[in-house]
């Protein structure tokens, strides 16, 4: 079993990006600039945004944080989106999700100029990806594809089972991996990626275990800790765990009674301990898909800069 070390691959890609952006600066060009819009103070969103900003700064991407109160109206948020669409100093921007209940997420995402949509979530970019046109691919699918590529795991002709049908992971990753490989991503060898036979499963799928047992690659993005168990996995399969679940730590996992660690830990959607011995390749949580998602946002920002500035 080989661990797919997203943390290490992401560090390698950040070093490549830093070099490319240093070269831009040394040639007298302005550096790429990302804006991040955060509405309210959802603790998970605050952490995600902090991590994204730190990663930008590390590679030399300028980053602007726009914090709006959770009382902001849909109209005011739309006005901010239009302002960012028109600002020539901003190469790309994201609106961190989730948004407060009184704001329609799809109205906001649809208003983002697809050329600046570095999250790849606008209907325009999703449609372009589906049709195999040049597009900005959403961050997690791009990160998964990159991780497979960097470990030379081919997808052509393989059976990929995706568990989860979200707009942000399940649907786009399925589209990406079944594409003809002409949908290449800048800086990536596309030769053996795409051309997969993809099955998308979800909460209403009957006999999920039997379908999973026919998979060469399983991508789990269901948000359900321990969903994928060892009996569902064919020996030698590749397992990509997109889940990020915070679960209580049992007392016996603490070192001493004085252990001050919070009584929670991060786990994925895979029963890692029992699945890992059967897998050929598997992503850990944390340190697998998560760091790849952030680095994809950086790559998308540089892509937007290169294509439209
Ligand atoms: N919330 C959780 N993941 C994401 C993401 O990738 N993009 C945005 N905008 N919000 C998120």
PDB file of C-alpha atoms and ligand atoms in Angstrom:
ATOM      1  CA  UNK A   1       0.000   0.000   0.000  1.00  0.00           C
ATOM      2  CA  UNK A   2       1.280   3.445  -0.947  1.00  0.00           C
ATOM      3  CA  UNK A   3       0.031   6.605   0.759  1.00  0.00           C
ATOM      4  CA  UNK A   4      -0.927   9.344  -1.674  1.00  0.00           C
ATOM      5  CA  UNK A   5       0.858  12.160   0.125  1.00  0.00           C
ATOM      6  CA  UNK A   6      -1.106  15.269  -0.823  1.00  0.00           C
ATOM      7  CA  UNK A   7       0.794  17.362   1.680  1.00  0.00           C
ATOM      8  CA  UNK A   8       4.106  16.619  -0.002  1.00  0.00           C
ATOM      9  CA  UNK A   9       2.822  16.921  -3.577  1.00  0.00           C
ATOM     10  CA  UNK A  10       1.146  20.232  -2.688  1.00  0.00           C
ATOM     11  CA  UNK A  11       4.451  21.525  -1.280  1.00  0.00           C
ATOM     12  CA  UNK A  12       6.207  20.536  -4.528  1.00  0.00           C
ATOM     13  CA  UNK A  13       3.568  22.339  -6.603  1.00  0.00           C
ATOM     14  CA  UNK A  14       3.761  25.429  -4.370  1.00  0.00           C
ATOM     15  CA  UNK A  15       7.531  25.523  -4.982  1.00  0.00           C
ATOM     16  CA  UNK A  16       6.893  25.336  -8.757  1.00  0.00           C
ATOM     17  CA  UNK A  17       4.315  28.130  -8.532  1.00  0.00           C
ATOM     18  CA  UNK A  18       6.641  30.285  -6.418  1.00  0.00           C
ATOM     19  CA  UNK A  19       9.337  29.952  -9.074  1.00  0.00           C
ATOM     20  CA  UNK A  20       6.922  30.938 -11.849  1.00  0.00           C
ATOM     21  CA  UNK A  21       5.627  33.949  -9.913  1.00  0.00           C
ATOM     22  CA  UNK A  22       9.154  35.051  -8.914  1.00  0.00           C
ATOM     23  CA  UNK A  23      10.042  35.017 -12.606  1.00  0.00           C
ATOM     24  CA  UNK A  24       7.057  37.264 -13.372  1.00  0.00           C
ATOM     25  CA  UNK A  25       8.118  39.720 -10.681  1.00  0.00           C
ATOM     26  CA  UNK A  26      11.728  39.729 -11.844  1.00  0.00           C
ATOM     27  CA  UNK A  27      10.565  40.444 -15.401  1.00  0.00           C
ATOM     28  CA  UNK A  28       8.803  43.557 -14.065  1.00  0.00           C
ATOM     29  CA  UNK A  29       5.239  42.208 -14.334  1.00  0.00           C
ATOM     30  CA  UNK A  30       2.646  42.611 -11.624  1.00  0.00           C
ATOM     31  CA  UNK A  31       1.965  39.438  -9.620  1.00  0.00           C
ATOM     32  CA  UNK A  32      -1.395  37.586  -9.704  1.00  0.00           C
ATOM     33  CA  UNK A  33      -4.016  38.769  -7.232  1.00  0.00           C
ATOM     34  CA  UNK A  34      -6.803  36.716  -5.631  1.00  0.00           C
ATOM     35  CA  UNK A  35      -9.709  38.188  -3.651  1.00  0.00           C
ATOM     36  CA  UNK A  36     -11.544  36.089  -1.085  1.00  0.00           C
ATOM     37  CA  UNK A  37     -15.032  37.111  -0.004  1.00  0.00           C
ATOM     38  CA  UNK A  38     -16.182  35.756   3.337  1.00  0.00           C
ATOM     39  CA  UNK A  39     -19.665  36.427   4.685  1.00  0.00           C
ATOM     40  CA  UNK A  40     -20.145  36.086   8.440  1.00  0.00           C
ATOM     41  CA  UNK A  41     -17.880  34.171  10.801  1.00  0.00           C
ATOM     42  CA  UNK A  42     -18.585  30.460  10.276  1.00  0.00           C
ATOM     43  CA  UNK A  43     -15.571  28.957  12.146  1.00  0.00           C
ATOM     44  CA  UNK A  44     -14.820  26.339   9.458  1.00  0.00           C
ATOM     45  CA  UNK A  45     -14.948  29.025   6.737  1.00  0.00           C
ATOM     46  CA  UNK A  46     -12.664  31.314   8.757  1.00  0.00           C
ATOM     47  CA  UNK A  47     -10.102  28.479   9.012  1.00  0.00           C
ATOM     48  CA  UNK A  48     -10.390  27.530   5.308  1.00  0.00           C
ATOM     49  CA  UNK A  49      -9.969  31.171   4.258  1.00  0.00           C
ATOM     50  CA  UNK A  50      -6.960  31.600   6.535  1.00  0.00           C
ATOM     51  CA  UNK A  51      -5.324  28.500   5.022  1.00  0.00           C
ATOM     52  CA  UNK A  52      -6.028  29.679   1.479  1.00  0.00           C
ATOM     53  CA  UNK A  53      -4.576  33.136   2.193  1.00  0.00           C
ATOM     54  CA  UNK A  54      -1.471  31.684   3.812  1.00  0.00           C
ATOM     55  CA  UNK A  55      -0.894  29.427   0.788  1.00  0.00           C
ATOM     56  CA  UNK A  56      -1.250  32.412  -1.574  1.00  0.00           C
ATOM     57  CA  UNK A  57       1.251  34.452   0.379  1.00  0.00           C
ATOM     58  CA  UNK A  58       3.702  31.564   0.396  1.00  0.00           C
ATOM     59  CA  UNK A  59       3.848  31.429  -3.411  1.00  0.00           C
ATOM     60  CA  UNK A  60       3.757  35.207  -3.949  1.00  0.00           C
ATOM     61  CA  UNK A  61       0.118  35.597  -5.025  1.00  0.00           C
ATOM     62  CA  UNK A  62      -1.278  38.857  -3.658  1.00  0.00           C
ATOM     63  CA  UNK A  63      -4.464  38.234  -1.719  1.00  0.00           C
ATOM     64  CA  UNK A  64      -7.254  40.535  -0.625  1.00  0.00           C
ATOM     65  CA  UNK A  65      -9.720  39.458   2.096  1.00  0.00           C
ATOM     66  CA  UNK A  66     -13.172  41.004   1.876  1.00  0.00           C
ATOM     67  CA  UNK A  67     -15.168  40.301   5.037  1.00  0.00           C
ATOM     68  CA  UNK A  68     -18.877  41.107   5.019  1.00  0.00           C
ATOM     69  CA  UNK A  69     -21.266  40.766   7.972  1.00  0.00           C
ATOM     70  CA  UNK A  70     -23.789  37.914   7.908  1.00  0.00           C
ATOM     71  CA  UNK A  71     -26.517  40.577   7.756  1.00  0.00           C
ATOM     72  CA  UNK A  72     -25.364  41.614   4.266  1.00  0.00           C
ATOM     73  CA  UNK A  73     -28.204  41.520   1.731  1.00  0.00           C
ATOM     74  CA  UNK A  74     -28.108  39.482  -1.472  1.00  0.00           C
ATOM     75  CA  UNK A  75     -28.143  42.766  -3.388  1.00  0.00           C
ATOM     76  CA  UNK A  76     -25.115  44.104  -1.520  1.00  0.00           C
ATOM     77  CA  UNK A  77     -23.198  40.870  -2.048  1.00  0.00           C
ATOM     78  CA  UNK A  78     -24.108  40.941  -5.751  1.00  0.00           C
ATOM     79  CA  UNK A  79     -22.784  44.512  -5.938  1.00  0.00           C
ATOM     80  CA  UNK A  80     -19.476  43.291  -4.458  1.00  0.00           C
ATOM     81  CA  UNK A  81     -19.315  40.490  -7.059  1.00  0.00           C
ATOM     82  CA  UNK A  82     -19.907  43.011  -9.859  1.00  0.00           C
ATOM     83  CA  UNK A  83     -17.225  45.313  -8.441  1.00  0.00           C
ATOM     84  CA  UNK A  84     -14.702  42.441  -8.384  1.00  0.00           C
ATOM     85  CA  UNK A  85     -15.720  41.361 -11.914  1.00  0.00           C
ATOM     86  CA  UNK A  86     -14.831  44.858 -13.126  1.00  0.00           C
ATOM     87  CA  UNK A  87     -11.642  45.429 -11.118  1.00  0.00           C
ATOM     88  CA  UNK A  88      -8.641  44.932 -13.456  1.00  0.00           C
ATOM     89  CA  UNK A  89      -6.281  44.454 -10.477  1.00  0.00           C
ATOM     90  CA  UNK A  90      -8.137  41.266  -9.420  1.00  0.00           C
ATOM     91  CA  UNK A  91      -7.319  38.174 -11.505  1.00  0.00           C
ATOM     92  CA  UNK A  92      -9.685  35.854  -9.702  1.00  0.00           C
ATOM     93  CA  UNK A  93     -11.927  35.681  -6.680  1.00  0.00           C
ATOM     94  CA  UNK A  94     -13.950  33.251  -4.640  1.00  0.00           C
ATOM     95  CA  UNK A  95     -17.013  33.646  -2.469  1.00  0.00           C
ATOM     96  CA  UNK A  96     -16.509  31.254   0.424  1.00  0.00           C
ATOM     97  CA  UNK A  97     -19.437  28.872   0.942  1.00  0.00           C
ATOM     98  CA  UNK A  98     -21.754  28.275   2.699  1.00  0.00           C
ATOM     99  CA  UNK A  99     -23.587  31.590   2.553  1.00  0.00           C
ATOM    100  CA  UNK A 100     -26.230  32.663   5.102  1.00  0.00           C
ATOM    101  CA  UNK A 101     -29.667  31.155   4.450  1.00  0.00           C
ATOM    102  CA  UNK A 102     -31.198  34.438   3.174  1.00  0.00           C
ATOM    103  CA  UNK A 103     -28.746  34.546   0.253  1.00  0.00           C
ATOM    104  CA  UNK A 104     -29.263  32.355  -2.809  1.00  0.00           C
ATOM    105  CA  UNK A 105     -25.944  30.637  -3.459  1.00  0.00           C
ATOM    106  CA  UNK A 106     -26.668  29.923  -7.089  1.00  0.00           C
ATOM    107  CA  UNK A 107     -27.634  33.574  -7.796  1.00  0.00           C
ATOM    108  CA  UNK A 108     -24.282  34.702  -6.392  1.00  0.00           C
ATOM    109  CA  UNK A 109     -22.165  32.051  -8.141  1.00  0.00           C
ATOM    110  CA  UNK A 110     -23.891  32.715 -11.482  1.00  0.00           C
ATOM    111  CA  UNK A 111     -22.979  36.406 -11.256  1.00  0.00           C
ATOM    112  CA  UNK A 112     -19.223  35.727 -11.102  1.00  0.00           C
ATOM    113  CA  UNK A 113     -17.378  36.393 -14.373  1.00  0.00           C
ATOM    114  CA  UNK A 114     -16.284  32.883 -15.439  1.00  0.00           C
ATOM    115  CA  UNK A 115     -12.844  34.215 -16.364  1.00  0.00           C
ATOM    116  CA  UNK A 116     -12.320  35.176 -12.711  1.00  0.00           C
ATOM    117  CA  UNK A 117     -14.125  32.138 -11.271  1.00  0.00           C
ATOM    118  CA  UNK A 118     -11.065  30.435  -9.777  1.00  0.00           C
ATOM    119  CA  UNK A 119     -13.326  28.074  -7.806  1.00  0.00           C
ATOM    120  CA  UNK A 120     -14.700  26.790 -11.122  1.00  0.00           C
ATOM    121  CA  UNK A 121     -18.251  26.829  -9.775  1.00  0.00           C
ATOM    122  CA  UNK A 122     -20.055  29.075 -12.266  1.00  0.00           C
ATOM    123  CA  UNK A 123     -22.492  27.414 -14.680  1.00  0.00           C
ATOM    124  CA  UNK A 124     -20.256  28.653 -17.520  1.00  0.00           C
ATOM    125  CA  UNK A 125     -17.134  26.865 -16.233  1.00  0.00           C
ATOM    126  CA  UNK A 126     -19.057  23.712 -15.305  1.00  0.00           C
ATOM    127  CA  UNK A 127     -20.640  23.654 -18.782  1.00  0.00           C
ATOM    128  CA  UNK A 128     -17.292  24.218 -20.472  1.00  0.00           C
ATOM    129  CA  UNK A 129     -15.744  21.385 -18.453  1.00  0.00           C
ATOM    130  CA  UNK A 130     -18.587  19.043 -19.432  1.00  0.00           C
ATOM    131  CA  UNK A 131     -18.173  19.967 -23.107  1.00  0.00           C
ATOM    132  CA  UNK A 132     -14.379  19.614 -22.996  1.00  0.00           C
ATOM    133  CA  UNK A 133     -13.748  23.298 -23.678  1.00  0.00           C
ATOM    134  CA  UNK A 134     -10.990  25.265 -21.935  1.00  0.00           C
ATOM    135  CA  UNK A 135     -12.315  26.030 -18.470  1.00  0.00           C
ATOM    136  CA  UNK A 136     -11.380  26.610 -14.887  1.00  0.00           C
ATOM    137  CA  UNK A 137     -11.925  23.287 -13.138  1.00  0.00           C
ATOM    138  CA  UNK A 138     -13.159  23.327  -9.558  1.00  0.00           C
ATOM    139  CA  UNK A 139     -10.457  22.944  -6.979  1.00  0.00           C
ATOM    140  CA  UNK A 140     -11.035  19.497  -5.444  1.00  0.00           C
ATOM    141  CA  UNK A 141     -11.527  17.653  -8.774  1.00  0.00           C
ATOM    142  CA  UNK A 142      -8.461  19.389 -10.186  1.00  0.00           C
ATOM    143  CA  UNK A 143      -6.477  18.393  -7.085  1.00  0.00           C
ATOM    144  CA  UNK A 144      -7.598  14.755  -7.349  1.00  0.00           C
ATOM    145  CA  UNK A 145      -6.660  14.625 -11.011  1.00  0.00           C
ATOM    146  CA  UNK A 146      -3.263  16.157 -10.247  1.00  0.00           C
ATOM    147  CA  UNK A 147      -2.626  13.707  -7.388  1.00  0.00           C
ATOM    148  CA  UNK A 148      -3.394  10.731  -9.670  1.00  0.00           C
ATOM    149  CA  UNK A 149      -1.143  12.209 -12.373  1.00  0.00           C
ATOM    150  CA  UNK A 150       1.806  12.824 -10.062  1.00  0.00           C
ATOM    151  CA  UNK A 151       1.658   9.209  -8.827  1.00  0.00           C
ATOM    152  CA  UNK A 152       1.312   7.927 -12.419  1.00  0.00           C
ATOM    153  CA  UNK A 153      -2.011   6.246 -11.687  1.00  0.00           C
ATOM    154  CA  UNK A 154      -3.762   5.913 -15.057  1.00  0.00           C
ATOM    155  CA  UNK A 155      -7.517   6.303 -15.364  1.00  0.00           C
ATOM    156  CA  UNK A 156      -7.942   5.362 -19.037  1.00  0.00           C
ATOM    157  CA  UNK A 157     -10.281   2.385 -19.342  1.00  0.00           C
ATOM    158  CA  UNK A 158     -10.505   2.035 -15.554  1.00  0.00           C
ATOM    159  CA  UNK A 159     -13.729   1.814 -13.603  1.00  0.00           C
ATOM    160  CA  UNK A 160     -13.974   4.818 -11.291  1.00  0.00           C
ATOM    161  CA  UNK A 161     -16.753   4.793  -8.692  1.00  0.00           C
ATOM    162  CA  UNK A 162     -17.611   8.219  -7.251  1.00  0.00           C
ATOM    163  CA  UNK A 163     -19.668   8.253  -4.046  1.00  0.00           C
ATOM    164  CA  UNK A 164     -21.393  11.642  -3.712  1.00  0.00           C
ATOM    165  CA  UNK A 165     -23.163  13.842  -6.262  1.00  0.00           C
ATOM    166  CA  UNK A 166     -22.339  17.364  -5.044  1.00  0.00           C
ATOM    167  CA  UNK A 167     -21.780  20.230  -7.460  1.00  0.00           C
ATOM    168  CA  UNK A 168     -18.437  20.946  -5.832  1.00  0.00           C
ATOM    169  CA  UNK A 169     -16.874  17.426  -5.976  1.00  0.00           C
ATOM    170  CA  UNK A 170     -18.937  14.421  -7.107  1.00  0.00           C
ATOM    171  CA  UNK A 171     -20.379  15.700 -10.380  1.00  0.00           C
ATOM    172  CA  UNK A 172     -17.310  17.626 -11.638  1.00  0.00           C
ATOM    173  CA  UNK A 173     -14.765  14.918 -10.752  1.00  0.00           C
ATOM    174  CA  UNK A 174     -16.886  12.349 -12.626  1.00  0.00           C
ATOM    175  CA  UNK A 175     -16.996  14.617 -15.700  1.00  0.00           C
ATOM    176  CA  UNK A 176     -13.270  15.288 -15.551  1.00  0.00           C
ATOM    177  CA  UNK A 177     -12.178  11.664 -15.302  1.00  0.00           C
ATOM    178  CA  UNK A 178     -14.457  10.431 -18.080  1.00  0.00           C
ATOM    179  CA  UNK A 179     -13.368  13.178 -20.506  1.00  0.00           C
ATOM    180  CA  UNK A 180     -11.236  12.546 -23.517  1.00  0.00           C
ATOM    181  CA  UNK A 181      -7.736  13.639 -22.427  1.00  0.00           C
ATOM    182  CA  UNK A 182      -7.804  16.711 -24.685  1.00  0.00           C
ATOM    183  CA  UNK A 183      -9.067  18.604 -21.658  1.00  0.00           C
ATOM    184  CA  UNK A 184      -5.529  19.127 -20.442  1.00  0.00           C
ATOM    185  CA  UNK A 185      -4.712  21.354 -17.523  1.00  0.00           C
ATOM    186  CA  UNK A 186      -1.835  23.815 -17.788  1.00  0.00           C
ATOM    187  CA  UNK A 187       1.382  22.358 -16.429  1.00  0.00           C
ATOM    188  CA  UNK A 188       0.064  18.792 -16.302  1.00  0.00           C
ATOM    189  CA  UNK A 189       0.675  15.767 -18.399  1.00  0.00           C
ATOM    190  CA  UNK A 190      -2.777  14.700 -19.518  1.00  0.00           C
ATOM    191  CA  UNK A 191      -1.634  11.661 -21.465  1.00  0.00           C
ATOM    192  CA  UNK A 192      -3.147   8.951 -19.309  1.00  0.00           C
ATOM    193  CA  UNK A 193      -5.844  10.920 -17.489  1.00  0.00           C
ATOM    194  CA  UNK A 194      -9.479  10.927 -18.415  1.00  0.00           C
ATOM    195  CA  UNK A 195     -11.054   8.149 -20.496  1.00  0.00           C
ATOM    196  CA  UNK A 196     -12.372   6.431 -17.357  1.00  0.00           C
ATOM    197  CA  UNK A 197     -15.663   4.567 -17.106  1.00  0.00           C
ATOM    198  CA  UNK A 198     -17.377   6.382 -14.278  1.00  0.00           C
ATOM    199  CA  UNK A 199     -20.244   5.333 -12.023  1.00  0.00           C
ATOM    200  CA  UNK A 200     -21.730   7.999  -9.751  1.00  0.00           C
ATOM    201  CA  UNK A 201     -23.321   6.652  -6.584  1.00  0.00           C
ATOM    202  CA  UNK A 202     -25.251   8.497  -3.887  1.00  0.00           C
ATOM    203  CA  UNK A 203     -27.423   8.030  -0.826  1.00  0.00           C
ATOM    204  CA  UNK A 204     -30.199   6.296  -2.812  1.00  0.00           C
ATOM    205  CA  UNK A 205     -27.896   3.877  -4.667  1.00  0.00           C
ATOM    206  CA  UNK A 206     -28.857   0.231  -4.191  1.00  0.00           C
ATOM    207  CA  UNK A 207     -26.125  -2.219  -3.221  1.00  0.00           C
ATOM    208  CA  UNK A 208     -23.332   0.312  -3.054  1.00  0.00           C
ATOM    209  CA  UNK A 209     -20.936  -2.358  -1.757  1.00  0.00           C
ATOM    210  CA  UNK A 210     -21.343  -4.537  -4.866  1.00  0.00           C
ATOM    211  CA  UNK A 211     -20.732  -1.570  -7.185  1.00  0.00           C
ATOM    212  CA  UNK A 212     -17.661  -0.477  -5.212  1.00  0.00           C
ATOM    213  CA  UNK A 213     -16.204  -4.001  -5.412  1.00  0.00           C
ATOM    214  CA  UNK A 214     -16.024  -3.603  -9.210  1.00  0.00           C
ATOM    215  CA  UNK A 215     -14.041  -0.353  -8.970  1.00  0.00           C
ATOM    216  CA  UNK A 216     -10.389   0.211  -9.826  1.00  0.00           C
ATOM    217  CA  UNK A 217     -10.566   3.667  -8.233  1.00  0.00           C
ATOM    218  CA  UNK A 218     -13.060   4.789  -5.568  1.00  0.00           C
ATOM    219  CA  UNK A 219     -13.558   8.481  -4.833  1.00  0.00           C
ATOM    220  CA  UNK A 220     -15.560   9.027  -1.654  1.00  0.00           C
ATOM    221  CA  UNK A 221     -17.093  12.466  -1.166  1.00  0.00           C
ATOM    222  CA  UNK A 222     -20.178  11.797   0.916  1.00  0.00           C
ATOM    223  CA  UNK A 223     -19.398  13.524   4.227  1.00  0.00           C
ATOM    224  CA  UNK A 224     -20.101  10.345   6.164  1.00  0.00           C
ATOM    225  CA  UNK A 225     -17.349   9.039   8.468  1.00  0.00           C
ATOM    226  CA  UNK A 226     -16.475   5.371   7.997  1.00  0.00           C
ATOM    227  CA  UNK A 227     -18.806   4.942   4.996  1.00  0.00           C
ATOM    228  CA  UNK A 228     -16.323   2.960   2.880  1.00  0.00           C
ATOM    229  CA  UNK A 229     -15.447  -0.275   4.656  1.00  0.00           C
ATOM    230  CA  UNK A 230     -12.954  -2.999   3.758  1.00  0.00           C
ATOM    231  CA  UNK A 231     -15.604  -5.433   2.436  1.00  0.00           C
ATOM    232  CA  UNK A 232     -16.493  -2.842  -0.256  1.00  0.00           C
ATOM    233  CA  UNK A 233     -12.967  -2.684  -1.672  1.00  0.00           C
ATOM    234  CA  UNK A 234     -11.329  -4.941  -4.220  1.00  0.00           C
ATOM    235  CA  UNK A 235      -7.705  -5.790  -3.331  1.00  0.00           C
ATOM    236  CA  UNK A 236      -5.381  -3.422  -5.226  1.00  0.00           C
ATOM    237  CA  UNK A 237      -7.899  -0.600  -5.648  1.00  0.00           C
ATOM    238  CA  UNK A 238      -6.996   3.092  -5.383  1.00  0.00           C
ATOM    239  CA  UNK A 239      -8.924   4.993  -2.706  1.00  0.00           C
ATOM    240  CA  UNK A 240      -9.392   8.770  -2.744  1.00  0.00           C
ATOM    241  CA  UNK A 241     -11.007  10.067   0.445  1.00  0.00           C
ATOM    242  CA  UNK A 242     -12.495  13.560   0.121  1.00  0.00           C
ATOM    243  CA  UNK A 243     -14.334  13.493   3.465  1.00  0.00           C
ATOM    244  CA  UNK A 244     -13.401  15.934   6.208  1.00  0.00           C
ATOM    245  CA  UNK A 245     -15.373  15.033   9.319  1.00  0.00           C
ATOM    246  CA  UNK A 246     -14.695  16.214  12.843  1.00  0.00           C
ATOM    247  CA  UNK A 247     -15.598  13.414  15.243  1.00  0.00           C
ATOM    248  CA  UNK A 248     -15.212  13.036  19.005  1.00  0.00           C
ATOM    249  CA  UNK A 249     -11.988  11.442  20.227  1.00  0.00           C
ATOM    250  CA  UNK A 250     -12.548   8.557  22.591  1.00  0.00           C
ATOM    251  CA  UNK A 251     -10.881   9.015  25.961  1.00  0.00           C
ATOM    252  CA  UNK A 252      -8.425   6.188  25.431  1.00  0.00           C
ATOM    253  CA  UNK A 253      -6.943   8.083  22.478  1.00  0.00           C
ATOM    254  CA  UNK A 254      -5.666  10.734  24.872  1.00  0.00           C
ATOM    255  CA  UNK A 255      -2.157  10.272  26.193  1.00  0.00           C
ATOM    256  CA  UNK A 256      -2.703  11.239  29.835  1.00  0.00           C
ATOM    257  CA  UNK A 257      -5.531  12.569  31.942  1.00  0.00           C
ATOM    258  CA  UNK A 258      -3.830  15.992  31.577  1.00  0.00           C
ATOM    259  CA  UNK A 259      -3.913  15.782  27.794  1.00  0.00           C
ATOM    260  CA  UNK A 260      -5.140  19.184  26.665  1.00  0.00           C
ATOM    261  CA  UNK A 261      -5.859  18.192  23.068  1.00  0.00           C
ATOM    262  CA  UNK A 262      -9.397  18.988  21.995  1.00  0.00           C
ATOM    263  CA  UNK A 263     -11.662  15.956  22.235  1.00  0.00           C
ATOM    264  CA  UNK A 264     -12.201  15.810  18.468  1.00  0.00           C
ATOM    265  CA  UNK A 265     -10.195  14.627  15.486  1.00  0.00           C
ATOM    266  CA  UNK A 266     -10.445  14.829  11.707  1.00  0.00           C
ATOM    267  CA  UNK A 267     -11.414  11.699   9.813  1.00  0.00           C
ATOM    268  CA  UNK A 268     -12.435  11.035   6.233  1.00  0.00           C
ATOM    269  CA  UNK A 269     -15.262   8.939   4.789  1.00  0.00           C
ATOM    270  CA  UNK A 270     -13.086   5.803   4.676  1.00  0.00           C
ATOM    271  CA  UNK A 271     -12.518   3.263   7.448  1.00  0.00           C
ATOM    272  CA  UNK A 272      -8.816   3.894   6.891  1.00  0.00           C
ATOM    273  CA  UNK A 273      -7.416   1.353   9.327  1.00  0.00           C
ATOM    274  CA  UNK A 274      -9.159  -1.601   7.666  1.00  0.00           C
ATOM    275  CA  UNK A 275      -9.275  -0.376   4.057  1.00  0.00           C
ATOM    276  CA  UNK A 276      -5.615   0.707   3.766  1.00  0.00           C
ATOM    277  CA  UNK A 277      -4.127  -2.832   3.926  1.00  0.00           C
ATOM    278  CA  UNK A 278      -6.269  -3.884   0.926  1.00  0.00           C
ATOM    279  CA  UNK A 279      -5.583  -0.796  -1.213  1.00  0.00           C
ATOM    280  CA  UNK A 280      -2.749  -0.239  -3.676  1.00  0.00           C
ATOM    281  CA  UNK A 281      -2.942   3.526  -3.096  1.00  0.00           C
ATOM    282  CA  UNK A 282      -4.906   5.516  -0.522  1.00  0.00           C
ATOM    283  CA  UNK A 283      -5.110   9.155   0.597  1.00  0.00           C
ATOM    284  CA  UNK A 284      -4.819   9.910   4.319  1.00  0.00           C
ATOM    285  CA  UNK A 285      -7.091  12.404   6.103  1.00  0.00           C
ATOM    286  CA  UNK A 286      -5.741  14.914   6.871  1.00  0.00           C
ATOM    287  CA  UNK A 287      -2.865  15.325   4.415  1.00  0.00           C
ATOM    288  CA  UNK A 288      -4.391  13.791   1.276  1.00  0.00           C
ATOM    289  CA  UNK A 289      -6.965  15.625  -0.847  1.00  0.00           C
ATOM    290  CA  UNK A 290      -7.226  18.718   1.426  1.00  0.00           C
ATOM    291  CA  UNK A 291      -3.812  20.252   0.631  1.00  0.00           C
ATOM    292  CA  UNK A 292      -4.356  19.474  -3.081  1.00  0.00           C
ATOM    293  CA  UNK A 293      -7.616  21.448  -3.053  1.00  0.00           C
ATOM    294  CA  UNK A 294      -5.861  24.559  -1.761  1.00  0.00           C
ATOM    295  CA  UNK A 295      -2.998  24.260  -4.230  1.00  0.00           C
ATOM    296  CA  UNK A 296      -5.531  23.912  -7.072  1.00  0.00           C
ATOM    297  CA  UNK A 297      -6.954  27.308  -6.131  1.00  0.00           C
ATOM    298  CA  UNK A 298      -3.454  28.777  -6.518  1.00  0.00           C
ATOM    299  CA  UNK A 299      -3.025  27.060  -9.899  1.00  0.00           C
ATOM    300  CA  UNK A 300      -6.448  28.321 -11.016  1.00  0.00           C
ATOM    301  CA  UNK A 301      -5.507  31.872  -9.984  1.00  0.00           C
ATOM    302  CA  UNK A 302      -2.293  31.728 -12.002  1.00  0.00           C
ATOM    303  CA  UNK A 303      -4.271  30.223 -14.917  1.00  0.00           C
ATOM    304  CA  UNK A 304      -6.765  33.130 -14.800  1.00  0.00           C
ATOM    305  CA  UNK A 305      -3.863  35.609 -14.683  1.00  0.00           C
ATOM    306  CA  UNK A 306      -2.070  33.982 -17.611  1.00  0.00           C
ATOM    307  CA  UNK A 307      -5.197  33.711 -19.772  1.00  0.00           C
ATOM    308  CA  UNK A 308      -6.789  37.088 -19.171  1.00  0.00           C
ATOM    309  CA  UNK A 309      -4.403  39.680 -17.750  1.00  0.00           C
TER     310      UNK A 309
HETATM  311  N1  LIG B   1     -16.572  25.881   1.149  1.00  0.00           N
HETATM  312  C1  LIG B   1     -16.038  24.639   1.287  1.00  0.00           C
HETATM  313  N2  LIG B   1     -15.220  24.375   0.226  1.00  0.00           N
HETATM  314  C2  LIG B   1     -15.264  25.452  -0.576  1.00  0.00           C
HETATM  315  C3  LIG B   1     -14.636  25.766  -1.814  1.00  0.00           C
HETATM  316  O1  LIG B   1     -13.864  25.004  -2.402  1.00  0.00           O
HETATM  317  N3  LIG B   1     -14.943  26.988  -2.335  1.00  0.00           N
HETATM  318  C4  LIG B   1     -15.769  27.853  -1.719  1.00  0.00           C
HETATM  319  N4  LIG B   1     -16.005  29.029  -2.296  1.00  0.00           N
HETATM  320  N5  LIG B   1     -16.371  27.599  -0.572  1.00  0.00           N
HETATM  321  C5  LIG B   1     -16.107  26.397  -0.007  1.00  0.00           C
END
